[in-house]
PDB file of C-alpha atoms in Angstrom:
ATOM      1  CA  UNK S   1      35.775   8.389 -46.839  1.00  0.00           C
ATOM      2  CA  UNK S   2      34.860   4.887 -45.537  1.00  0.00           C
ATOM      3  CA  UNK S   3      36.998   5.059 -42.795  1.00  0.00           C
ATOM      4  CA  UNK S   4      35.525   8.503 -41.466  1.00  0.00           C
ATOM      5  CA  UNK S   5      32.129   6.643 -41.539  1.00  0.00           C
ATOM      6  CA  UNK S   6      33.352   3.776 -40.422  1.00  0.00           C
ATOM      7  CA  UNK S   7      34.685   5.851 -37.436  1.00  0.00           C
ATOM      8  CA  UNK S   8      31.590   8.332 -36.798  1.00  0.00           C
ATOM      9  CA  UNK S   9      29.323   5.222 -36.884  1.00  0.00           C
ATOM     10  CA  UNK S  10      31.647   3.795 -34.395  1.00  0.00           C
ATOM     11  CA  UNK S  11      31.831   7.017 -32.198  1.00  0.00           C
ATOM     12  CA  UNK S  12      28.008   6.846 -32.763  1.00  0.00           C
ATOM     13  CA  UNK S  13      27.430   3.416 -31.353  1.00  0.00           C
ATOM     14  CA  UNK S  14      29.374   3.843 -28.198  1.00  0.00           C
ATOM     15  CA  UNK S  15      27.348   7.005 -26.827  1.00  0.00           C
ATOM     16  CA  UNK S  16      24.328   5.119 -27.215  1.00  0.00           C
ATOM     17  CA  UNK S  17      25.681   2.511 -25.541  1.00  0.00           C
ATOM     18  CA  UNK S  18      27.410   4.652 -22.872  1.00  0.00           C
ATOM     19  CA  UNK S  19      23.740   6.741 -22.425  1.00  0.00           C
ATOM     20  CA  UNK S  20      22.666   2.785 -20.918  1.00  0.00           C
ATOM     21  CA  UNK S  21      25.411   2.747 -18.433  1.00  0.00           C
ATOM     22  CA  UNK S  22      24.462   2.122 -15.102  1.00  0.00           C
ATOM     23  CA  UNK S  23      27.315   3.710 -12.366  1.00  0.00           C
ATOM     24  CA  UNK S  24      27.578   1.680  -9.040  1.00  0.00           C
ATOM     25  CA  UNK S  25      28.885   3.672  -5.851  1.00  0.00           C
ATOM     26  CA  UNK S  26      29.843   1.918  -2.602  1.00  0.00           C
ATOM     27  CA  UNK S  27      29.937   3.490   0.624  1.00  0.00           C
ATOM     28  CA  UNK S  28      31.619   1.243   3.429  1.00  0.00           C
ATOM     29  CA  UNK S  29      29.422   2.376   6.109  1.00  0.00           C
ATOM     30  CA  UNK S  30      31.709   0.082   8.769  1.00  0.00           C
ATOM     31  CA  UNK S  31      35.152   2.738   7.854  1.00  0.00           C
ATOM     32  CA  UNK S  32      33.008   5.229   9.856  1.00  0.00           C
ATOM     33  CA  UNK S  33      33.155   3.465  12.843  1.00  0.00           C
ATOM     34  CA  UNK S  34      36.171   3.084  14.607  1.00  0.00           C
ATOM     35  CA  UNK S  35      37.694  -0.468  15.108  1.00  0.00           C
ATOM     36  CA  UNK S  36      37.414  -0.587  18.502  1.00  0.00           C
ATOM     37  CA  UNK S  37      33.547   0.388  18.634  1.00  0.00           C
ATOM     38  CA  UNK S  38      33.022  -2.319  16.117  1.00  0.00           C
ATOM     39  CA  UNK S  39      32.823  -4.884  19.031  1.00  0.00           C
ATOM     40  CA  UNK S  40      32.021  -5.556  22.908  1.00  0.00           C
ATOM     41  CA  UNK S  41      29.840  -6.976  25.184  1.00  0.00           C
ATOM     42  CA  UNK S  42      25.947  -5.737  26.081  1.00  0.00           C
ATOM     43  CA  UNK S  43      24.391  -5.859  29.903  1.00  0.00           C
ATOM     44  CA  UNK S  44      21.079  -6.465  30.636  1.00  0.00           C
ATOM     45  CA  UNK S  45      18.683  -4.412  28.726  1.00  0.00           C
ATOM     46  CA  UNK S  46      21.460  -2.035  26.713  1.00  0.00           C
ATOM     47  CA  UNK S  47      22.060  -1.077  23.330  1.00  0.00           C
ATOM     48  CA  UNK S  48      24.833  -0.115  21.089  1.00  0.00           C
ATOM     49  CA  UNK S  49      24.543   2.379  18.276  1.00  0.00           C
ATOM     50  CA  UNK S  50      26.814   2.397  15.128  1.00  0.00           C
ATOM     51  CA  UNK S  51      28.094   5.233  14.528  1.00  0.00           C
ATOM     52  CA  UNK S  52      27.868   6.254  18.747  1.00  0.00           C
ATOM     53  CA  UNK S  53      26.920   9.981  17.666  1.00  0.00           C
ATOM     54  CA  UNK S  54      23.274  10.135  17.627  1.00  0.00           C
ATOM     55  CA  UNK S  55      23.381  12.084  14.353  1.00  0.00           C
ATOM     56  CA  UNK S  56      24.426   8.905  12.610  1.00  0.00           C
ATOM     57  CA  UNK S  57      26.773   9.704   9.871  1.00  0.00           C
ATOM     58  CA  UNK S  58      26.383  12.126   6.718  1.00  0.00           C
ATOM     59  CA  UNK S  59      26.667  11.015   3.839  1.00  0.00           C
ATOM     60  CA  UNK S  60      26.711  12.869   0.766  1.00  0.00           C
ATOM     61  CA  UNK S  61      25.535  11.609  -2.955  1.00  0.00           C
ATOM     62  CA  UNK S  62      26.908  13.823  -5.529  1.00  0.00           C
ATOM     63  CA  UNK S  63      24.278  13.056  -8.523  1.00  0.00           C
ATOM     64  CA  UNK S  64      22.137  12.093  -6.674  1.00  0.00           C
ATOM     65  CA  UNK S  65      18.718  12.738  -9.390  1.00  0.00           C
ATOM     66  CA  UNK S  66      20.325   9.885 -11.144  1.00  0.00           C
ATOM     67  CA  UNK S  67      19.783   7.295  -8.465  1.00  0.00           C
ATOM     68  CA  UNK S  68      18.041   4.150  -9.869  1.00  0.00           C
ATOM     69  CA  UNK S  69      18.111   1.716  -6.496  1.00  0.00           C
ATOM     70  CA  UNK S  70      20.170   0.353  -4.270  1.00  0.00           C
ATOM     71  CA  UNK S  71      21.345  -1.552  -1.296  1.00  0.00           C
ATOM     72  CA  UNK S  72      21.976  -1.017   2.182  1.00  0.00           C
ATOM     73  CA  UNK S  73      23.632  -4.294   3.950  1.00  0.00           C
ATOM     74  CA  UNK S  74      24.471  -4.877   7.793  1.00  0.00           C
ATOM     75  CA  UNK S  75      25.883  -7.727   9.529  1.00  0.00           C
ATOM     76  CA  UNK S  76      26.358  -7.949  13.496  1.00  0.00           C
ATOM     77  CA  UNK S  77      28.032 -11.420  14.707  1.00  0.00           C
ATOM     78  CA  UNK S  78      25.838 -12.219  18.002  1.00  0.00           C
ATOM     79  CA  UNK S  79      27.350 -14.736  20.956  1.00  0.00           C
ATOM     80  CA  UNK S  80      25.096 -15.084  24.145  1.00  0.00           C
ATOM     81  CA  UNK S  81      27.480 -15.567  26.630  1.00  0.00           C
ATOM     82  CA  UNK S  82      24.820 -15.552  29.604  1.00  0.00           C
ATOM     83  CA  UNK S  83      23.091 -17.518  31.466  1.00  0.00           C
ATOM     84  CA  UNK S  84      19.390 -16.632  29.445  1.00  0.00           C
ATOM     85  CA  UNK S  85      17.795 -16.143  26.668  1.00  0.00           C
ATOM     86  CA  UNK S  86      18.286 -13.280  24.491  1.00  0.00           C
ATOM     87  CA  UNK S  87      16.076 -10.952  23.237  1.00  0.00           C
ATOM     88  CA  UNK S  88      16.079  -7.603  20.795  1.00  0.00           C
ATOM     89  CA  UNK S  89      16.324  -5.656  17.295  1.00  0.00           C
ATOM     90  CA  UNK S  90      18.756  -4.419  15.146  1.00  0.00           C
ATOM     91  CA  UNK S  91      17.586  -1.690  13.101  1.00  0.00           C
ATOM     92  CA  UNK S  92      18.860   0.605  10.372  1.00  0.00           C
ATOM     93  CA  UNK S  93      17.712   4.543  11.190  1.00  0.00           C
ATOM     94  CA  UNK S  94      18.268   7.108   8.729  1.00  0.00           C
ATOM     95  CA  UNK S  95      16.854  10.750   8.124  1.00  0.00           C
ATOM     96  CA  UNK S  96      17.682  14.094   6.621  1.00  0.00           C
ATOM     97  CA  UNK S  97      21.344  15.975   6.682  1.00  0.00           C
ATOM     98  CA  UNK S  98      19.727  18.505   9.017  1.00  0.00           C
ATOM     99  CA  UNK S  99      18.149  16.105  11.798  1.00  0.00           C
ATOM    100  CA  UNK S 100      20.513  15.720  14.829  1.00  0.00           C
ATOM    101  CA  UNK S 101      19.338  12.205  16.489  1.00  0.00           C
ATOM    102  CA  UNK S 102      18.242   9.514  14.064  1.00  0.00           C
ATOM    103  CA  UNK S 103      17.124   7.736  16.879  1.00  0.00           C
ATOM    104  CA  UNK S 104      13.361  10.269  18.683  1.00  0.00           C
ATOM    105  CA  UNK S 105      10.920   9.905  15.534  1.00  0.00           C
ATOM    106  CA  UNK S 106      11.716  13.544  14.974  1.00  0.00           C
ATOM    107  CA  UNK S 107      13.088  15.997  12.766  1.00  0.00           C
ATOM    108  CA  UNK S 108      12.163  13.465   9.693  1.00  0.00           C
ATOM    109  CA  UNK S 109      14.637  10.394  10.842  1.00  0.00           C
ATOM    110  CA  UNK S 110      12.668   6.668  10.104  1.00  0.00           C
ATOM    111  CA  UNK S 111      13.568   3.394  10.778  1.00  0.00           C
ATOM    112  CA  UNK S 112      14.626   1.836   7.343  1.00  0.00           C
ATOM    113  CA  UNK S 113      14.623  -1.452   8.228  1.00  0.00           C
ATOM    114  CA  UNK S 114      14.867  -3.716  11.382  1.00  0.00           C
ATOM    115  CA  UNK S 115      15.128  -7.344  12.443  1.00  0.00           C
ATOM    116  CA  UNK S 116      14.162  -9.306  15.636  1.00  0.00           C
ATOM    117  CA  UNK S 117      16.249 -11.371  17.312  1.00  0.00           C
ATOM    118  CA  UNK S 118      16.333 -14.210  19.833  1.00  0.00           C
ATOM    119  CA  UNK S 119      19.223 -16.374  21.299  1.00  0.00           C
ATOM    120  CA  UNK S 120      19.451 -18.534  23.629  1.00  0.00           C
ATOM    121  CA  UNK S 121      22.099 -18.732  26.007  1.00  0.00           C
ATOM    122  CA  UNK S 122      25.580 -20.479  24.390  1.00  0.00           C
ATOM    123  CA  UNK S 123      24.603 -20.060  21.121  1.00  0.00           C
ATOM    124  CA  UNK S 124      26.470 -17.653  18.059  1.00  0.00           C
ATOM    125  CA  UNK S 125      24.123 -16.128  15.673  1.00  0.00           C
ATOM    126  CA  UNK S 126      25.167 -14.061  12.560  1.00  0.00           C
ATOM    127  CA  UNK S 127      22.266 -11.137  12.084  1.00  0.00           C
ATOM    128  CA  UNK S 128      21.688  -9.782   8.424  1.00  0.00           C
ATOM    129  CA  UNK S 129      20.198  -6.951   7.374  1.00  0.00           C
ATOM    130  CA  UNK S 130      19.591  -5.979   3.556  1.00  0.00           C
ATOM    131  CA  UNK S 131      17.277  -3.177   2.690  1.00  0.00           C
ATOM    132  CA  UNK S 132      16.356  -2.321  -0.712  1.00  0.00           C
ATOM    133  CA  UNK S 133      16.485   1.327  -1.845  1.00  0.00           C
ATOM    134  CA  UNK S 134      13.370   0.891  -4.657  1.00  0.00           C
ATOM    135  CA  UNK S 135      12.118   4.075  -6.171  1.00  0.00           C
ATOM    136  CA  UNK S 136       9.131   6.058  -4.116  1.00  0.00           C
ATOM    137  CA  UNK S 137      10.214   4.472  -0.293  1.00  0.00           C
ATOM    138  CA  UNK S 138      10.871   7.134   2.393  1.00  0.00           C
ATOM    139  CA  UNK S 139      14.566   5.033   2.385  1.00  0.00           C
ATOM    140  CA  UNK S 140      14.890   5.902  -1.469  1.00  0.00           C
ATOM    141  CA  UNK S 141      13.359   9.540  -0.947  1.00  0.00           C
ATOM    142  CA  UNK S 142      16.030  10.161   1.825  1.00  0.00           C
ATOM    143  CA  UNK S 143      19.191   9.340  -0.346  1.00  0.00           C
ATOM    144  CA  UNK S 144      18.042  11.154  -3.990  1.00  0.00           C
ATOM    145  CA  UNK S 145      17.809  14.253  -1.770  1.00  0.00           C
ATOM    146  CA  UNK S 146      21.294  14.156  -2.044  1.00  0.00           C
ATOM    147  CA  UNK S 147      22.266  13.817   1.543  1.00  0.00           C
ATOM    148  CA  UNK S 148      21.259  11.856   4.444  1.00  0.00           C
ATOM    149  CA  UNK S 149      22.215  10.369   7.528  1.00  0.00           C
ATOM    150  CA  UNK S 150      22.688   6.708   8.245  1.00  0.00           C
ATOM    151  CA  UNK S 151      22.758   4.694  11.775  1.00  0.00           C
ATOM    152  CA  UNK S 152      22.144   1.526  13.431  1.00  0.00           C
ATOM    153  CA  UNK S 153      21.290   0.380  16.635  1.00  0.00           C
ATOM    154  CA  UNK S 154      21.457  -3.016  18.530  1.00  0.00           C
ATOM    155  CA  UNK S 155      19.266  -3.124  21.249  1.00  0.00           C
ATOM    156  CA  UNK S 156      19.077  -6.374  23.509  1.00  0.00           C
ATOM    157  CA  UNK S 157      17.324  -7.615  26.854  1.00  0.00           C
ATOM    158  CA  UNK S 158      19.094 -10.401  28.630  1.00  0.00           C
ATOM    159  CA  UNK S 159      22.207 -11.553  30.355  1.00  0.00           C
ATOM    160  CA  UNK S 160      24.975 -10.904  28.080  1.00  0.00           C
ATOM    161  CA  UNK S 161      25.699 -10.661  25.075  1.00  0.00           C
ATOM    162  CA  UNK S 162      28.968 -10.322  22.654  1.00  0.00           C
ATOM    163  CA  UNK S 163      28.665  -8.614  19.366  1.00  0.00           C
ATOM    164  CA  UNK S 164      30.730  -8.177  16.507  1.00  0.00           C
ATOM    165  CA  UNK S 165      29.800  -5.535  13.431  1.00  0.00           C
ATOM    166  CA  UNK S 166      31.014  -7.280  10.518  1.00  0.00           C
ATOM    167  CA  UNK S 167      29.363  -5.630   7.654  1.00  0.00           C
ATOM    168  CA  UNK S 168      27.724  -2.100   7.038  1.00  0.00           C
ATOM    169  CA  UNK S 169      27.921  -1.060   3.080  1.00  0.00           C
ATOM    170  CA  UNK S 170      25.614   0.983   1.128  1.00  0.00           C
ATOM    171  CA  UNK S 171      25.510   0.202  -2.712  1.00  0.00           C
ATOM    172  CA  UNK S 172      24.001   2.689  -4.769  1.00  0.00           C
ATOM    173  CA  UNK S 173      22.958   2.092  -8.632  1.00  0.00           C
ATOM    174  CA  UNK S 174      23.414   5.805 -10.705  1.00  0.00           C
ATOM    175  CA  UNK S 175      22.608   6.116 -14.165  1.00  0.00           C
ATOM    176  CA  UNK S 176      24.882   9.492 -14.595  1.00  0.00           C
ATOM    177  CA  UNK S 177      23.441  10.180 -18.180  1.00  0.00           C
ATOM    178  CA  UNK S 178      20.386  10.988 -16.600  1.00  0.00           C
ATOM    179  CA  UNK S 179      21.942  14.024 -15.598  1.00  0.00           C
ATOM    180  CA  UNK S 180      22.043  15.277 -18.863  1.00  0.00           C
ATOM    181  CA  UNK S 181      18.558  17.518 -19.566  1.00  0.00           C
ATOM    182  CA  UNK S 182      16.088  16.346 -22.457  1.00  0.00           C
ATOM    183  CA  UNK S 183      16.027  19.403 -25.018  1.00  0.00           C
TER     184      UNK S 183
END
């Protein structure tokens, strides 16, 4: 008899603590674009989008009512290999599964988070992006719908310049027993 208590207060302890857990899913956004788009060179007033479709990619979030936060990291190594300064932004766009170009302020598609940049000529630069997903941002809203679309775009005046994407991950916090309805 004291071992079946033993055991069902046991059994009892671990769902509560299991009804706590918090689930982490990791997306490498940098597998969707192919190696050799990863990296090049930009001409005087050009820009580079990651993934090159203008749709950005899908991505889908099964559970996605459970979503607590997140994380949405990009890294692009920067060389100015001209003659003059540098110039330009790297942003992260993202919108709805049914918009078709992230990048016209249409169809629902926002910018999520950007960063200016300036170089001057010779020098390497490492750009970082990290955007937090908190609860009630248009970023946040996008991914609980359950499935958006993610891009990003490098857009530079000057000479030229080499780039290098060296991170893109999305990190998404999921408390699953959420899913599970109140009676």
């Amino acid at each position: 008899m004291k071992r079946l208590f033993l055991l069902a207060s046991l059994l009892l302890a671990l769902a509560a603590c299991s009804g706590h857990t918090v689930h982490r899913l990791e997306v490498d956004f940098l597998s969707f674009v192919p190696q050799a788009d990863r990296s090049g060179e930009l001409m005087a007033n050009a820009d580079v989008k990651f993934p090159d479709d203008p749709a950005g990619q899908p991505i889908p979030v099964p559970g996605a009512e459970a979503l607590l936060g997140g994380k949405i990291a990009l890294k692009v190594q920067l060389e100015n290999t001209g003659t003059t300064p540098a110039s330009g932004v790297l942003e992260v766009r993202m919108g709805p599964k049914t918009d078709t170009d992230l990048y016209d302020n249409t169809g629902g598609d926002i910018q999520a988070a950007s960063l200016t940049l300036n170089l001057d000529p010779g020098k390497t630069e490492e750009a970082s992006l990290l955007l937090d997903l908190s609860p009630n941002t248009p970023a946040f809203n996008l991914v609980k719908s359950g499935e958006f679309r993610i891009g990003a775009r490098l857009s530079l005046s000057g000479d030229k310049v080499a780039y290098t994407l060296t991170q893109g991950e999305i990190t998404l916090r999921l408390k699953l027993f959420n899913l599970i309805p109140n009676p």
